[in-house]
Amino acid sequence: MTTYRCFEYEHDDDLPSEYDEVRTPDALVEHFLQEHTEPGDRVIDVFAGFGTTLTVAERLERIPFGLEYEPDRVAYIRDRIETPDHVRQGSVLELEPSWFPACDCCFTSPPFMEWTDDRNPFRNYAGESTYADYLDDIETTFARLESVIAPGGTVVVDIANMKHEGRVTPLAWDVADRVANVFYFDGEVVIPWTGDGSPDDRAGTFGYGYDHSYCLVFTKPDE
């Protein structure tokens, strides 16, 4: 597995003006779907956001499935893809095996949290949480996801470490450690970003203090 890939930070389309969100660039999703899936494979994103994984999967002739907590984002995704009934609104912490067919790959980016935050990322930063609770929820998320990943399937997690007020939260490593309790950890791919679209005004790529992020690659063993 190549452990270093460089991409230009850009998106194929713009979000509606009422949103100001950081999104995974299309090229990153495209690279990993081409590497780990074939046309006709099922691809799922359990933090579907605004549907980047799903629209890229559809463009590459994969079959997209998605789960998203926010109803307005679900509606936005359903308007963008040819299989709107493949997108479900709900919490990944409550995911049931009956919600989706067996999928060959998951490409997803969970909500981020730094260690001093007391908001709940799994409720779109409403309500209260702790970093320890967040990591427990991460492990629960991927334990739930395991039920809809086919044997031999791949899980790719787009994540970054975070700098805040001079202290580093090793988010990528903490998430890797918890997801590895569920899936086999193949390793990380370092992703530096280039291009005029890179959000340097956000104090580093994605606003978290670094000019690179990671894709953590896991597999579900064959039965």
C-alpha positions as a Python dict, from the first residue, in 0.01 Angstrom:
ca = {
    (1, 'M'): (0, 0, 0),
    (2, 'T'): (137, 340, -100),
    (3, 'T'): (153, 550, 217),
    (4, 'Y'): (175, 901, 67),
    (5, 'R'): (-60, 1067, -180),
    (6, 'C'): (-85, 1436, -272),
    (7, 'F'): (-408, 1595, -396),
    (8, 'E'): (-528, 1937, -498),
    (9, 'Y'): (-782, 2078, -257),
    (10, 'E'): (-1089, 2143, -471),
    (11, 'H'): (-1448, 2032, -509),
    (12, 'D'): (-1647, 1946, -821),
    (13, 'D'): (-1940, 2161, -709),
    (14, 'D'): (-2025, 2431, -455),
    (15, 'L'): (-2249, 2398, -153),
    (16, 'P'): (-2559, 2617, -123),
    (17, 'S'): (-2478, 2961, 16),
    (18, 'E'): (-2632, 2888, 357),
    (19, 'Y'): (-2363, 2630, 432),
    (20, 'D'): (-2002, 2702, 523),
    (21, 'E'): (-1863, 2354, 573),
    (22, 'V'): (-1531, 2179, 529),
    (23, 'R'): (-1572, 1880, 298),
    (24, 'T'): (-1356, 1596, 176),
    (25, 'P'): (-1243, 1680, -179),
    (26, 'D'): (-1383, 1459, -456),
    (27, 'A'): (-1039, 1350, -580),
    (28, 'L'): (-955, 1185, -249),
    (29, 'V'): (-1272, 977, -248),
    (30, 'E'): (-1224, 889, -614),
    (31, 'H'): (-871, 761, -555),
    (32, 'F'): (-966, 524, -274),
    (33, 'L'): (-1281, 396, -444),
    (34, 'Q'): (-1085, 319, -758),
    (35, 'E'): (-818, 143, -553),
    (36, 'H'): (-1048, -66, -335),
    (37, 'T'): (-1368, -123, -537),
    (38, 'E'): (-1491, -225, -883),
    (39, 'P'): (-1790, -103, -1087),
    (40, 'G'): (-2106, -251, -943),
    (41, 'D'): (-1970, -268, -586),
    (42, 'R'): (-2171, -120, -303),
    (43, 'V'): (-2017, 182, -125),
    (44, 'I'): (-2145, 327, 202),
    (45, 'D'): (-2078, 645, 399),
    (46, 'V'): (-2223, 646, 752),
    (47, 'F'): (-2140, 1016, 801),
    (48, 'A'): (-2273, 1112, 460),
    (49, 'G'): (-2265, 1489, 515),
    (50, 'F'): (-2339, 1654, 182),
    (51, 'G'): (-2295, 1338, -21),
    (52, 'T'): (-1945, 1361, -167),
    (53, 'T'): (-1875, 988, -123),
    (54, 'L'): (-2213, 897, -268),
    (55, 'T'): (-2192, 1120, -574),
    (56, 'V'): (-1837, 1007, -651),
    (57, 'A'): (-1939, 643, -610),
    (58, 'E'): (-2229, 690, -849),
    (59, 'R'): (-2006, 864, -1105),
    (60, 'L'): (-1767, 567, -1088),
    (61, 'E'): (-2056, 324, -1143),
    (62, 'R'): (-2059, 199, -786),
    (63, 'I'): (-2387, 170, -594),
    (64, 'P'): (-2403, 435, -316),
    (65, 'F'): (-2561, 405, 28),
    (66, 'G'): (-2556, 667, 301),
    (67, 'L'): (-2654, 748, 658),
    (68, 'E'): (-2672, 1107, 781),
    (69, 'Y'): (-2789, 1256, 1111),
    (70, 'E'): (-2909, 1595, 982),
    (71, 'P'): (-3242, 1585, 791),
    (72, 'D'): (-3161, 1886, 571),
    (73, 'R'): (-2841, 1720, 453),
    (74, 'V'): (-3030, 1399, 379),
    (75, 'A'): (-3268, 1598, 159),
    (76, 'Y'): (-2974, 1767, -15),
    (77, 'I'): (-2807, 1432, -91),
    (78, 'R'): (-3129, 1277, -217),
    (79, 'D'): (-3158, 1555, -472),
    (80, 'R'): (-2805, 1483, -597),
    (81, 'I'): (-2810, 1108, -663),
    (82, 'E'): (-3012, 870, -879),
    (83, 'T'): (-3102, 638, -589),
    (84, 'P'): (-3242, 873, -322),
    (85, 'D'): (-3399, 583, -131),
    (86, 'H'): (-3047, 457, -57),
    (87, 'V'): (-2994, 748, 184),
    (88, 'R'): (-3130, 713, 536),
    (89, 'Q'): (-3165, 973, 809),
    (90, 'G'): (-3056, 859, 1153),
    (91, 'S'): (-2775, 812, 1401),
    (92, 'V'): (-2493, 574, 1322),
    (93, 'L'): (-2493, 478, 1691),
    (94, 'E'): (-2829, 312, 1626),
    (95, 'L'): (-2743, 150, 1291),
    (96, 'E'): (-2910, -188, 1239),
    (97, 'P'): (-2797, -457, 990),
    (98, 'S'): (-3139, -444, 823),
    (99, 'W'): (-3089, -82, 717),
    (100, 'F'): (-2847, -159, 431),
    (101, 'P'): (-2734, -451, 217),
    (102, 'A'): (-2381, -584, 255),
    (103, 'C'): (-2139, -321, 126),
    (104, 'D'): (-1793, -374, -22),
    (105, 'C'): (-1640, -48, 97),
    (106, 'C'): (-1700, 238, 337),
    (107, 'F'): (-1533, 574, 281),
    (108, 'T'): (-1624, 812, 560),
    (109, 'S'): (-1504, 1103, 770),
    (110, 'P'): (-1642, 1109, 1126),
    (111, 'P'): (-1703, 1437, 1306),
    (112, 'F'): (-1383, 1562, 1469),
    (113, 'M'): (-1330, 1648, 1836),
    (114, 'E'): (-1038, 1793, 2027),
    (115, 'W'): (-976, 1692, 2385),
    (116, 'T'): (-1103, 2011, 2560),
    (117, 'D'): (-1434, 2030, 2370),
    (118, 'D'): (-1747, 1947, 2569),
    (119, 'R'): (-1996, 1941, 2281),
    (120, 'N'): (-2128, 1618, 2129),
    (121, 'P'): (-2002, 1565, 1772),
    (122, 'F'): (-2248, 1280, 1722),
    (123, 'R'): (-2535, 1525, 1771),
    (124, 'N'): (-2388, 1787, 1537),
    (125, 'Y'): (-2208, 1947, 1833),
    (126, 'A'): (-2527, 1994, 2035),
    (127, 'G'): (-2557, 1854, 2385),
    (128, 'E'): (-2264, 1752, 2603),
    (129, 'S'): (-1985, 1498, 2566),
    (130, 'T'): (-1623, 1435, 2661),
    (131, 'Y'): (-1330, 1321, 2451),
    (132, 'A'): (-1341, 983, 2625),
    (133, 'D'): (-1713, 951, 2543),
    (134, 'Y'): (-1639, 1051, 2184),
    (135, 'L'): (-1384, 771, 2144),
    (136, 'D'): (-1632, 523, 2290),
    (137, 'D'): (-1886, 644, 2033),
    (138, 'I'): (-1628, 602, 1756),
    (139, 'E'): (-1577, 238, 1852),
    (140, 'T'): (-1954, 185, 1874),
    (141, 'T'): (-1993, 342, 1529),
    (142, 'F'): (-1756, 101, 1363),
    (143, 'A'): (-1888, -197, 1557),
    (144, 'R'): (-2229, -109, 1414),
    (145, 'L'): (-2082, -57, 1068),
    (146, 'E'): (-1916, -400, 1080),
    (147, 'S'): (-2257, -563, 1041),
    (148, 'V'): (-2305, -413, 693),
    (149, 'I'): (-1951, -456, 555),
    (150, 'A'): (-1903, -768, 346),
    (151, 'P'): (-1621, -1009, 439),
    (152, 'G'): (-1303, -885, 274),
    (153, 'G'): (-1447, -533, 251),
    (154, 'T'): (-1249, -213, 303),
    (155, 'V'): (-1311, 75, 542),
    (156, 'V'): (-1133, 407, 479),
    (157, 'V'): (-1148, 677, 747),
    (158, 'D'): (-1058, 1035, 649),
    (159, 'I'): (-924, 1203, 965),
    (160, 'A'): (-665, 1450, 1099),
    (161, 'N'): (-481, 1533, 1416),
    (162, 'M'): (-577, 1868, 1569),
    (163, 'K'): (-396, 2166, 1718),
    (164, 'H'): (-591, 2393, 1953),
    (165, 'E'): (-450, 2660, 2182),
    (166, 'G'): (-101, 2515, 2157),
    (167, 'R'): (-193, 2156, 2240),
    (168, 'V'): (-220, 1864, 1999),
    (169, 'T'): (-505, 1614, 2012),
    (170, 'P'): (-376, 1296, 1839),
    (171, 'L'): (-721, 1236, 1697),
    (172, 'A'): (-607, 1028, 1400),
    (173, 'W'): (-412, 790, 1621),
    (174, 'D'): (-684, 765, 1885),
    (175, 'V'): (-946, 688, 1620),
    (176, 'A'): (-715, 433, 1456),
    (177, 'D'): (-670, 261, 1790),
    (178, 'R'): (-1044, 232, 1852),
    (179, 'V'): (-1144, 128, 1499),
    (180, 'A'): (-869, -138, 1508),
    (181, 'N'): (-1070, -307, 1784),
    (182, 'V'): (-1329, -384, 1514),
    (183, 'F'): (-1146, -408, 1179),
    (184, 'Y'): (-794, -511, 1081),
    (185, 'F'): (-573, -202, 1048),
    (186, 'D'): (-379, -207, 719),
    (187, 'G'): (-212, 130, 785),
    (188, 'E'): (-236, 501, 716),
    (189, 'V'): (-192, 707, 400),
    (190, 'V'): (-57, 1060, 454),
    (191, 'I'): (-248, 1319, 249),
    (192, 'P'): (-81, 1659, 192),
    (193, 'W'): (-289, 1919, 8),
    (194, 'T'): (-195, 2164, -266),
    (195, 'G'): (-369, 2424, -479),
    (196, 'D'): (-541, 2757, -440),
    (197, 'G'): (-847, 2593, -289),
    (198, 'S'): (-662, 2472, 20),
    (199, 'P'): (-817, 2656, 317),
    (200, 'D'): (-501, 2818, 452),
    (201, 'D'): (-713, 3088, 615),
    (202, 'R'): (-858, 2819, 843),
    (203, 'A'): (-526, 2769, 1028),
    (204, 'G'): (-423, 2466, 827),
    (205, 'T'): (-600, 2216, 609),
    (206, 'F'): (-957, 2164, 731),
    (207, 'G'): (-891, 2426, 1001),
    (208, 'Y'): (-716, 2191, 1242),
    (209, 'G'): (-361, 2325, 1237),
    (210, 'Y'): (-192, 2090, 991),
    (211, 'D'): (-126, 2100, 616),
    (212, 'H'): (-199, 1728, 582),
    (213, 'S'): (-453, 1471, 690),
    (214, 'Y'): (-470, 1091, 690),
    (215, 'C'): (-673, 814, 541),
    (216, 'L'): (-676, 516, 774),
    (217, 'V'): (-733, 191, 585),
    (218, 'F'): (-894, -113, 746),
    (219, 'T'): (-1029, -443, 620),
    (220, 'K'): (-1288, -688, 743),
    (221, 'P'): (-1132, -1037, 740),
    (222, 'D'): (-1284, -1298, 510),
    (223, 'E'): (-1505, -1539, 694),
}
